[in-house]
Short mmCIF file of C-alpha atoms in Angstrom, two decimals:
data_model
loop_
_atom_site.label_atom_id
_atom_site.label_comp_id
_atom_site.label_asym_id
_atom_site.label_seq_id
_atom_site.Cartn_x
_atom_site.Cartn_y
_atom_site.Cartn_z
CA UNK A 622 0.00 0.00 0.00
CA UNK A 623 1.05 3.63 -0.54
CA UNK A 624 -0.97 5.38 1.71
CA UNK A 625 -4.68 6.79 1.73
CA UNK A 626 -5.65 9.84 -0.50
CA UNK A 627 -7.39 12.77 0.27
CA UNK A 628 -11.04 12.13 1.05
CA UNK A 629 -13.25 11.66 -2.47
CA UNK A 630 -13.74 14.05 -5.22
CA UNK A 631 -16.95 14.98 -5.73
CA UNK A 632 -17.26 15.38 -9.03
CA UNK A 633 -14.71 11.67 -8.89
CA UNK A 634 -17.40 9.77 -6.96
CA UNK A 635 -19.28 6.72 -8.84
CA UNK A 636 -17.68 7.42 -12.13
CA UNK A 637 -14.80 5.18 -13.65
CA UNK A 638 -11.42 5.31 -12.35
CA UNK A 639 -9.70 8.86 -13.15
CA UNK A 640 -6.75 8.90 -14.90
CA UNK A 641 -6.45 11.87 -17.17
CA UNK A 642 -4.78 14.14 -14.82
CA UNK A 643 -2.58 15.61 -17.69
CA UNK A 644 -5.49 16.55 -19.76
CA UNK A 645 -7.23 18.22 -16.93
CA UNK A 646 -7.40 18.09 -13.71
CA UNK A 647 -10.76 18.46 -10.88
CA UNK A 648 -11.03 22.05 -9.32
CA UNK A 649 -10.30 21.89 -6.05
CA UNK A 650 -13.15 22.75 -3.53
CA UNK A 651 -10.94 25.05 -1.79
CA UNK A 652 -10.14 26.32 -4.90
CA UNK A 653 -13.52 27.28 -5.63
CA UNK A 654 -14.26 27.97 -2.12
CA UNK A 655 -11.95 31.09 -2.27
CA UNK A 656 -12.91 32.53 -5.70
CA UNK A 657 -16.39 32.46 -5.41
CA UNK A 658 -17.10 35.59 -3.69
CA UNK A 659 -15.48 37.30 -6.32
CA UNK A 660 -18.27 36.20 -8.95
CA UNK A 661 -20.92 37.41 -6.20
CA UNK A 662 -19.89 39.96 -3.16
CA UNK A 663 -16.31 41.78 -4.90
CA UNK A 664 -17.78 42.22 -7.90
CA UNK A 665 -15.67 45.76 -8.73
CA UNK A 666 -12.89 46.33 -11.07
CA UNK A 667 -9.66 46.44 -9.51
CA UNK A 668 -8.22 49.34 -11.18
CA UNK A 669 -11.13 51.61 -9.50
CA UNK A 670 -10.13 54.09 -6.86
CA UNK A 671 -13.56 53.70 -5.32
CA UNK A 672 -14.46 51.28 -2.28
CA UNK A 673 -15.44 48.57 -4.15
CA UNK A 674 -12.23 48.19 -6.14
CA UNK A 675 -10.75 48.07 -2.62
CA UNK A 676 -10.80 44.29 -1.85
CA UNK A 677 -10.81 43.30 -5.77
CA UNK A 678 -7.33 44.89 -6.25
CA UNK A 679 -6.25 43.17 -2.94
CA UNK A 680 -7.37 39.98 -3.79
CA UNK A 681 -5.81 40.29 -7.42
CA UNK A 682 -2.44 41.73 -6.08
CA UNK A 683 -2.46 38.19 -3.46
CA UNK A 684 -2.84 36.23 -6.27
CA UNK A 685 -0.31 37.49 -7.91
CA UNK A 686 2.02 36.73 -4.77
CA UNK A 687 1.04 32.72 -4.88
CA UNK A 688 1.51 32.63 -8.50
CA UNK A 689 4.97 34.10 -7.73
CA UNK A 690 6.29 32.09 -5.19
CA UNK A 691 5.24 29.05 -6.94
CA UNK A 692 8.03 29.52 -8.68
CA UNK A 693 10.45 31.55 -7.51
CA UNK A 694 9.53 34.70 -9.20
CA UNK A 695 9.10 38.04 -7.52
CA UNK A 696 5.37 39.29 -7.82
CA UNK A 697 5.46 42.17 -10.62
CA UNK A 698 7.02 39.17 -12.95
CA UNK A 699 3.71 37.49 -13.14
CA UNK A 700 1.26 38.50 -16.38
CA UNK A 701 -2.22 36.59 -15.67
CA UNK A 702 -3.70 34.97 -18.94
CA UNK A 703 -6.63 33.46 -20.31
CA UNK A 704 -4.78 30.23 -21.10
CA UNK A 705 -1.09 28.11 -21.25
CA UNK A 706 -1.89 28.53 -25.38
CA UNK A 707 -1.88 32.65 -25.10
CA UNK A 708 0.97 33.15 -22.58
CA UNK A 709 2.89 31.04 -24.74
CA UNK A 710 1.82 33.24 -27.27
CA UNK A 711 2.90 36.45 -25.57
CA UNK A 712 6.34 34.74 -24.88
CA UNK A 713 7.07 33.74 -28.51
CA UNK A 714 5.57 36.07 -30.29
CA UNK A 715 6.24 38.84 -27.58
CA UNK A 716 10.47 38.35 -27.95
CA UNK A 717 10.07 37.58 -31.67
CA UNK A 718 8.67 41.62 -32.30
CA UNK A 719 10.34 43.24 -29.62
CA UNK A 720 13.41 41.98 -30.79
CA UNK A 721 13.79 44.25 -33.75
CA UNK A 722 14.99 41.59 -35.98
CA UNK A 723 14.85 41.62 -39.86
CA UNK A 724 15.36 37.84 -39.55
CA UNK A 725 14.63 36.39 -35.90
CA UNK A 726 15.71 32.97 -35.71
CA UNK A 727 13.48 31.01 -33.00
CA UNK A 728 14.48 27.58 -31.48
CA UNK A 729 12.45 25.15 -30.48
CA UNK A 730 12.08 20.95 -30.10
CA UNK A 731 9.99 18.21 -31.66
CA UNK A 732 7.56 17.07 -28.60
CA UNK A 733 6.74 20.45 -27.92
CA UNK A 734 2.86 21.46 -27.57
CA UNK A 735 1.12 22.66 -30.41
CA UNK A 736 0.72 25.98 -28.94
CA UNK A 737 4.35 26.34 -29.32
CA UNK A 738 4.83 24.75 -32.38
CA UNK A 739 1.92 26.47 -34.48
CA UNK A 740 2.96 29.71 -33.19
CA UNK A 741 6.72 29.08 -34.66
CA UNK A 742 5.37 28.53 -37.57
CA UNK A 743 2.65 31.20 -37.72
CA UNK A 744 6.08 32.85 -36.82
CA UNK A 745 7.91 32.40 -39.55
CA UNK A 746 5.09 32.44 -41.96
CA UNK A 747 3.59 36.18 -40.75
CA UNK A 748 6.69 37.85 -39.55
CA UNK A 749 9.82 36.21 -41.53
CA UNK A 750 10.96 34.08 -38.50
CA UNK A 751 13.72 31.45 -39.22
CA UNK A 752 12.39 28.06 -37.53
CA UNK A 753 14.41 25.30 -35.84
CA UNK A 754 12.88 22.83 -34.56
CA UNK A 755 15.42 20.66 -32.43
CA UNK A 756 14.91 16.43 -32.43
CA UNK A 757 14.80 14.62 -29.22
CA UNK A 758 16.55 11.28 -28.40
CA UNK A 759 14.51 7.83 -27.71
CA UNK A 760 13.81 9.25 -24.59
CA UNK A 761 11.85 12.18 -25.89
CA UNK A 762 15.42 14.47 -24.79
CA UNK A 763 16.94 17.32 -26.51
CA UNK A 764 20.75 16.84 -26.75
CA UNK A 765 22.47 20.34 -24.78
CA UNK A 766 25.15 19.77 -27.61
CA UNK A 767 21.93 19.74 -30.42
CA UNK A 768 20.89 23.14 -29.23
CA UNK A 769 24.29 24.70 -29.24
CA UNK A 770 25.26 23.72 -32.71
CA UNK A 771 21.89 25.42 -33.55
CA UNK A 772 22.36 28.88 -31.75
CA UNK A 773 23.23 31.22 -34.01
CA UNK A 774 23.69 35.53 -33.68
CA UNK A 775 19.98 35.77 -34.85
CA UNK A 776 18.68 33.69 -32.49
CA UNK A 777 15.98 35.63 -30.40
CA UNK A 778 14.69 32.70 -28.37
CA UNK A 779 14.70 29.06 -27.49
CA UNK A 780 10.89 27.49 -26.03
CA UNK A 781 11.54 24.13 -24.71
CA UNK A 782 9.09 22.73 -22.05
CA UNK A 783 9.70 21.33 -18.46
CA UNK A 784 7.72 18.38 -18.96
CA UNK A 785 6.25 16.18 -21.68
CA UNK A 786 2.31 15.89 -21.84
CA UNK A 787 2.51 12.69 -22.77
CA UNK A 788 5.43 10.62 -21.78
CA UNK A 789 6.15 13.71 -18.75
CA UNK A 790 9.68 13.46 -19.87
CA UNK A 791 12.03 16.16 -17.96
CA UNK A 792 14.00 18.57 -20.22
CA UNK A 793 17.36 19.68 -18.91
CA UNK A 794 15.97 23.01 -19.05
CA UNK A 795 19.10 24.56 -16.87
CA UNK A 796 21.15 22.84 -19.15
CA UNK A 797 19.41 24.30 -21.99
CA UNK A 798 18.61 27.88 -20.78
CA UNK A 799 22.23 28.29 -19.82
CA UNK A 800 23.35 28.15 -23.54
CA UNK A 801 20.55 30.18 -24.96
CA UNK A 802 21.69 32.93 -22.32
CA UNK A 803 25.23 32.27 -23.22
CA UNK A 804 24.21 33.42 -27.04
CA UNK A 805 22.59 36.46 -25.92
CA UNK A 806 19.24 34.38 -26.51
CA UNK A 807 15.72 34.42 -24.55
CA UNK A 808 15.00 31.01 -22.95
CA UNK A 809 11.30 30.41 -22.33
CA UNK A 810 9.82 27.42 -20.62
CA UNK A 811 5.79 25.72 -20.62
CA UNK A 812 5.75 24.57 -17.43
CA UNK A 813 2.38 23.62 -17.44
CA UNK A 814 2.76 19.97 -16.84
CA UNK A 815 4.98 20.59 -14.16
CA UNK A 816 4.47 23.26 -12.57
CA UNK A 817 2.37 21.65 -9.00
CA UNK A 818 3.93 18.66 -9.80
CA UNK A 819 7.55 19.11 -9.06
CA UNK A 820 9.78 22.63 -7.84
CA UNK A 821 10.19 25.06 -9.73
CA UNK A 822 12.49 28.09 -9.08
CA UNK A 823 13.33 30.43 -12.13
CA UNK A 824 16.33 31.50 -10.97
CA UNK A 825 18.03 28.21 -10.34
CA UNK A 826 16.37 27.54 -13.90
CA UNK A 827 18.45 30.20 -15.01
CA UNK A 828 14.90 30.74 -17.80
CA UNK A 829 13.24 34.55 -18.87
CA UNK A 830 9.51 33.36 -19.40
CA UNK A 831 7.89 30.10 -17.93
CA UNK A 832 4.20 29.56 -18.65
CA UNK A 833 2.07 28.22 -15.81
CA UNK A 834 -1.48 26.77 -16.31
CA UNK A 835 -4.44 26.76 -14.35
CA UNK A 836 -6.47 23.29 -15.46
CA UNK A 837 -3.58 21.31 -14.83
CA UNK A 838 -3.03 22.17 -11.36
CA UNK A 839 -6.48 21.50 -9.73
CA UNK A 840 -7.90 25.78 -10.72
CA UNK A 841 -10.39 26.22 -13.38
CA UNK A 842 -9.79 26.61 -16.53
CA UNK A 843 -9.16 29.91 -18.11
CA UNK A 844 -6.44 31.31 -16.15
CA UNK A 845 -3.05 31.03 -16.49
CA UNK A 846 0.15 32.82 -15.91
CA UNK A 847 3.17 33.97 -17.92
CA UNK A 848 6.23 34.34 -15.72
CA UNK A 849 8.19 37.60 -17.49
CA UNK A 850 11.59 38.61 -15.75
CA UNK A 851 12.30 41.52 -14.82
CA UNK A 852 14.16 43.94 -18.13
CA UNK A 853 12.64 41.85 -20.92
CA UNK A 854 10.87 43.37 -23.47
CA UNK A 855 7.81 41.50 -25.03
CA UNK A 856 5.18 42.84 -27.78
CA UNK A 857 2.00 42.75 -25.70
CA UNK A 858 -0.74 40.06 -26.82
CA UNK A 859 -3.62 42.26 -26.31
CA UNK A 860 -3.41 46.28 -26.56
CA UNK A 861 -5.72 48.67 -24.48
CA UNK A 862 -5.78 50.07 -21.05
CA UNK A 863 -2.49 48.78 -19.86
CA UNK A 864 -3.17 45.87 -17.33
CA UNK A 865 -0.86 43.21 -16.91
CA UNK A 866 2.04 45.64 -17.21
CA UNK A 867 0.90 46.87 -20.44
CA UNK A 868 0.92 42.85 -22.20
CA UNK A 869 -2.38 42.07 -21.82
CA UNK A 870 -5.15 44.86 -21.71
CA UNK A 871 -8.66 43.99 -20.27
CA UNK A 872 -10.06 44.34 -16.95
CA UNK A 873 -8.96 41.38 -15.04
CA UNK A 874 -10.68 38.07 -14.01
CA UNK A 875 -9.88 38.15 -10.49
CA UNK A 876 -12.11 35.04 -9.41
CA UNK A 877 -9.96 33.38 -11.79
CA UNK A 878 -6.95 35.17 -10.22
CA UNK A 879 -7.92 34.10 -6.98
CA UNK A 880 -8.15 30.40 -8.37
CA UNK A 881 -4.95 29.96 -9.79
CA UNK A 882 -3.46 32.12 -6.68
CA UNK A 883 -5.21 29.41 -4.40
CA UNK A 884 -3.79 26.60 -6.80
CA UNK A 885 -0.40 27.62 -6.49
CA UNK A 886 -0.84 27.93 -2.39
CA UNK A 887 -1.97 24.44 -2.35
CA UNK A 888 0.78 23.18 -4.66
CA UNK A 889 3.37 24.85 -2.59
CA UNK A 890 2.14 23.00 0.50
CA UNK A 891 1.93 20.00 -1.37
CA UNK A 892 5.23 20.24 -2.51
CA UNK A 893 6.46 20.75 1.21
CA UNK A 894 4.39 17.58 2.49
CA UNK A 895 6.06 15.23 -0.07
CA UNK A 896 2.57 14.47 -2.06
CA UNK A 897 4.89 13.94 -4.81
CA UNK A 898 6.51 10.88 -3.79
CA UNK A 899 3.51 9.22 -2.33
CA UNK A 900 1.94 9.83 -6.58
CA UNK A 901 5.04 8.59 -7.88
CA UNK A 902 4.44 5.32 -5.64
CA UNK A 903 0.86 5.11 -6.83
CA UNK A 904 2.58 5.59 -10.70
CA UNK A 905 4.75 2.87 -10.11
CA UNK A 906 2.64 0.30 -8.34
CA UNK A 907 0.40 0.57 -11.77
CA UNK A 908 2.94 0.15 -13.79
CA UNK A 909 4.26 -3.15 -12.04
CA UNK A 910 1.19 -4.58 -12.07
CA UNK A 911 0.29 -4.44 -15.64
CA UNK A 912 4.38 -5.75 -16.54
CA UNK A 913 3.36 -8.90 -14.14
CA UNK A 914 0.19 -9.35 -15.62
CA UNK A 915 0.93 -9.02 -19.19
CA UNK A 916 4.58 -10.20 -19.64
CA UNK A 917 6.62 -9.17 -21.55
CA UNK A 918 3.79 -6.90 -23.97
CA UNK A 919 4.24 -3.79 -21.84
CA UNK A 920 6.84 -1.52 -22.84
CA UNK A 921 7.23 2.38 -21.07
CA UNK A 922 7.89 4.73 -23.65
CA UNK A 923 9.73 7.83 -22.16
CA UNK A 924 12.72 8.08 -18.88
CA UNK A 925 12.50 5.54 -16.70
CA UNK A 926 13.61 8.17 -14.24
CA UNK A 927 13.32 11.77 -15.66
CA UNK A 928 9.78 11.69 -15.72
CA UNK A 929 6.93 13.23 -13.85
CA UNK A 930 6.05 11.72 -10.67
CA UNK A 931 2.32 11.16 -11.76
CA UNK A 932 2.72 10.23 -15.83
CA UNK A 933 2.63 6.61 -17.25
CA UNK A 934 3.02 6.00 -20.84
CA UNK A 935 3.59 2.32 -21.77
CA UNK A 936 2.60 0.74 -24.88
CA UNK A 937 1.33 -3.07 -24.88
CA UNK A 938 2.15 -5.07 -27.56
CA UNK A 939 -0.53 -6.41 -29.75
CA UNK A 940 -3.01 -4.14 -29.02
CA UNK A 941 -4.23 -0.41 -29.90
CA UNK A 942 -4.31 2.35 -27.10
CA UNK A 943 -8.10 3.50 -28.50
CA UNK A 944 -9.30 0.02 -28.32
CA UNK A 945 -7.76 -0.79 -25.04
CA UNK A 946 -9.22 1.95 -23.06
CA UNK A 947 -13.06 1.60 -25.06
CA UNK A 948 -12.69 -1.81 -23.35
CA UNK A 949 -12.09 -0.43 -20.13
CA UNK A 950 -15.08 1.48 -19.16
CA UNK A 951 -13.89 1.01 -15.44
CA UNK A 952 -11.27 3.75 -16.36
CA UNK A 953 -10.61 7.26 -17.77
CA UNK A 954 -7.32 7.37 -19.47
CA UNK A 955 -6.13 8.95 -23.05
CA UNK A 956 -3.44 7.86 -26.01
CA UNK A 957 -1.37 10.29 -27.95
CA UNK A 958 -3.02 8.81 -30.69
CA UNK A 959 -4.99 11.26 -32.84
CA UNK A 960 -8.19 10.26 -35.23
CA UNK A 961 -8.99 11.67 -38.76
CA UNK A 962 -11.54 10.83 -40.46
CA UNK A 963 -12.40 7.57 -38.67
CA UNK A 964 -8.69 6.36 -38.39
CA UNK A 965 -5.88 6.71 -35.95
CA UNK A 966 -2.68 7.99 -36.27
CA UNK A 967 0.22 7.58 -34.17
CA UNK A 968 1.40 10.28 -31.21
CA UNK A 969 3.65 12.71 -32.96
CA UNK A 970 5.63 12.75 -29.50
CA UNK A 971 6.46 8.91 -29.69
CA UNK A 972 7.09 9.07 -33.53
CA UNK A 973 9.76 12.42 -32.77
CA UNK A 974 10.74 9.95 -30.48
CA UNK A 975 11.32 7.24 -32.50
CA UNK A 976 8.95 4.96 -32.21
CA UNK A 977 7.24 2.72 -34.67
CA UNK A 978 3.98 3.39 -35.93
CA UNK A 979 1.97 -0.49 -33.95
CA UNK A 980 4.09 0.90 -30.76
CA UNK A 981 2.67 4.22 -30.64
CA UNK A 982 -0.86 3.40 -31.69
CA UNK A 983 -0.43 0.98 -28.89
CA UNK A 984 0.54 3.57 -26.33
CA UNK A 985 -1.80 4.54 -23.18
CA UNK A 986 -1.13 7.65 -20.93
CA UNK A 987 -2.07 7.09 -17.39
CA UNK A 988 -2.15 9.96 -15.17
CA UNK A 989 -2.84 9.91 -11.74
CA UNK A 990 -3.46 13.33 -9.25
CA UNK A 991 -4.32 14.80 -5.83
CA UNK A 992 -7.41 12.09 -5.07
CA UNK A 993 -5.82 8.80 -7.05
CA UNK A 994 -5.58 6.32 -4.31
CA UNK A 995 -4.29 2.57 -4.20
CA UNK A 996 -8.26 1.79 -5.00
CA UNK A 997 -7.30 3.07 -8.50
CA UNK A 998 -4.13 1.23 -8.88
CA UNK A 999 -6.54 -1.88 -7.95
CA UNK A 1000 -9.30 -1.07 -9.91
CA UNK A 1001 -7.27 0.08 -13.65
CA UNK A 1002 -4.42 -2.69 -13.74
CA UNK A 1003 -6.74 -5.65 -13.33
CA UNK A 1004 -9.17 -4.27 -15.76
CA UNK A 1005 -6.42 -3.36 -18.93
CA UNK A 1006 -5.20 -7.01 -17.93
CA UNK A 1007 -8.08 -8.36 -19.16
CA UNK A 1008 -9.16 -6.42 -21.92
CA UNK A 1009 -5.19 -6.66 -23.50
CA UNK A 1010 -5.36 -10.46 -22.55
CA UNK A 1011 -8.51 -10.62 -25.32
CA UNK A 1012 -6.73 -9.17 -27.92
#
């Protein structure tokens, strides 16, 4: 056993087992508990000099405080956002123009998340950006030496994540940041899979930007952070009446604000009480199980080690990941997989990586979170036993 989780999810109890973490996680009551006089009682706008701006703007300027010490950053570094997708946005596209560039050259790697990699490419197709896009090892890794022989004088900035979404493999982000600064380059980092999960500091990171998302860390979703540091100049992603320090105009959600400020509080606790380890445990109890009872068909795709403490990605052979989990209606799980027009494809990330094409189509990502419990572990292994044992 690895010890009892927190009492059940609402929203968790009588449904099949949870294991989508990475797509989206739960909101956590307290979560909601603490923004929801904001969408009743503090109703003002925070930028008002009357009474009832009073407790918005505190409220907004607390959040802003979690947010920051979630990772290390000091409060006027944090730029709230509607989404991972747009601060991502305002970090690639924000360094690209205020760099001044004829020619920007932007870096980037292969298992990246589409919003990074469509907005390279929108990049280089609106604004005459130069596009590299790094390959990763059989590990889903970028090589330090790979990004090196790729820095050049125009480069502007490198985006590499913290963690895969599907395999959670762990960039060597320090690693990596320390060249691009080297160069004279902007390093920025989605750490929305990680961020919660594991600590984060971005000064020991050594990154400029770091994106932070709200869904994936137990807040609604909707709200988001960008992590700017202090002297860098970004082209704002919305124009107007100068909130966010002038990147993103609009009058600010603060329930949202509040939710992601909670998030972060809880997170950083979390951290503290060593919730990580006990997930990890949970991970790798699952993943034992379904080796013993299907012998030598399950394969991890991924680090064995540099991984997140809550991601599973294993592949089984002879079977497909779609099939396997439609037979499992004791479970709620996704593949990598992707489905047009009736058929599947294979996980770009495992094909970057290297895999074949029956391998990844026979992948499954299990992700566990904050209410997964050794119940889970009992109730998902048995029940992908069986339904890989009948194909």
């Amino acid at each position: 056993m690895t010890g009892d989780a927190l009492p059940p999810h609402p929203a968790l109890a009588g449904g099949p087992v949870y294991l989508d973490h990475n797509a989206t996680t739960p909101v956590d009551p307290g979560v909601a508990e603490a923004m929801a006089p904001y969408l009743s009682d503090f109703f003002g706008n925070p930028s008002s000099g009357h009474p009832y701006g009073a407790e918005p703007r505190r409220a907004l300027a607390e959040a802003r405080d979690r947010v920051a010490a979630l990772v290390g950053a000091r409060p006027p570094e944090i730029v709230f956002t509607c989404s991972g997708s747009e601060a991502n946005l305002l970090a690639l596209r924000g360094a690209v123009l205020a760099s001044g560039r004829a020619r920007p050259h932007v870096i980037t790697q292969a298992t990246e998340h589409p919003a990074v990699l469509e907005t390279a490419r929108a990049l280089e197709r609106l604004h005459g950006a130069r596009v590299t896009v790094l390959p990763v090892d059989g590990a889903g890794l970028v090589a330090p030496g790979a990004l090196a022989a790729a820095l050049t004088r125009e480069t502007v900035l490198v985006s590499v994540m913290a963690a895969n979404n599907e395999t959670g493999a762990l960039q060597p982000v320090a690693e990596l940041a320390g060249l691009a600064r080297a160069h004279g380059a902007l390093f920025h980092c989605d750490a929305a899979q990680a961020a919660g999960k594991l600590p984060l500091d971005v000064r020991l990171l050594g990154v400029d930007l770091l994106t932070v998302v709200g869904h994936k860390m137990y807040a609604p979703k909707a709200t988001a952070a960008l992590y700017v540091r202090d002297g860098v100049r970004l082209e704002p992603v919305v124009y107007g009446g100068g909130q966010e320090h002038g990147l993103r105009a609009g009058t600010e959600n603060v329930a949202l604000a509040v939710a992601l400020g909670t998030a972060a509080r809880l997170a950083v606790d979390e951290l503290a009480g060593g919730r990580a380890a006990r997930i990890a445990a949970l991970r790798d109890d699952l993943q034992r199980r379904l080796a013993e009872g299907l012998p030598g068909r399950v394969h991890l795709n991924g680090p064995v080690v540099d991984r997140l403490p809550n991601t599973l990605n294993v592949s089984v052979d002879g079977a497909v990941g779609v099939e396997l989990l439609a037979a499992c209606p004791e479970i709620a799980a996704s593949t990598g997989s992707a489905c047009h027009s009736g058929r599947h494809e294979p996980s770009p990330v495992l094909t970057a990586m290297g895999l074949p094409a029956e391998r990844a189509l026979g992948a499954l990502r299990l992700s566990l979170g904050r209410w997964s419990g050794d119940r889970d572990v009992e109730i998902a292994a048995p029940a992908l036993i069986r339904a890989a044992t009948a194909r």
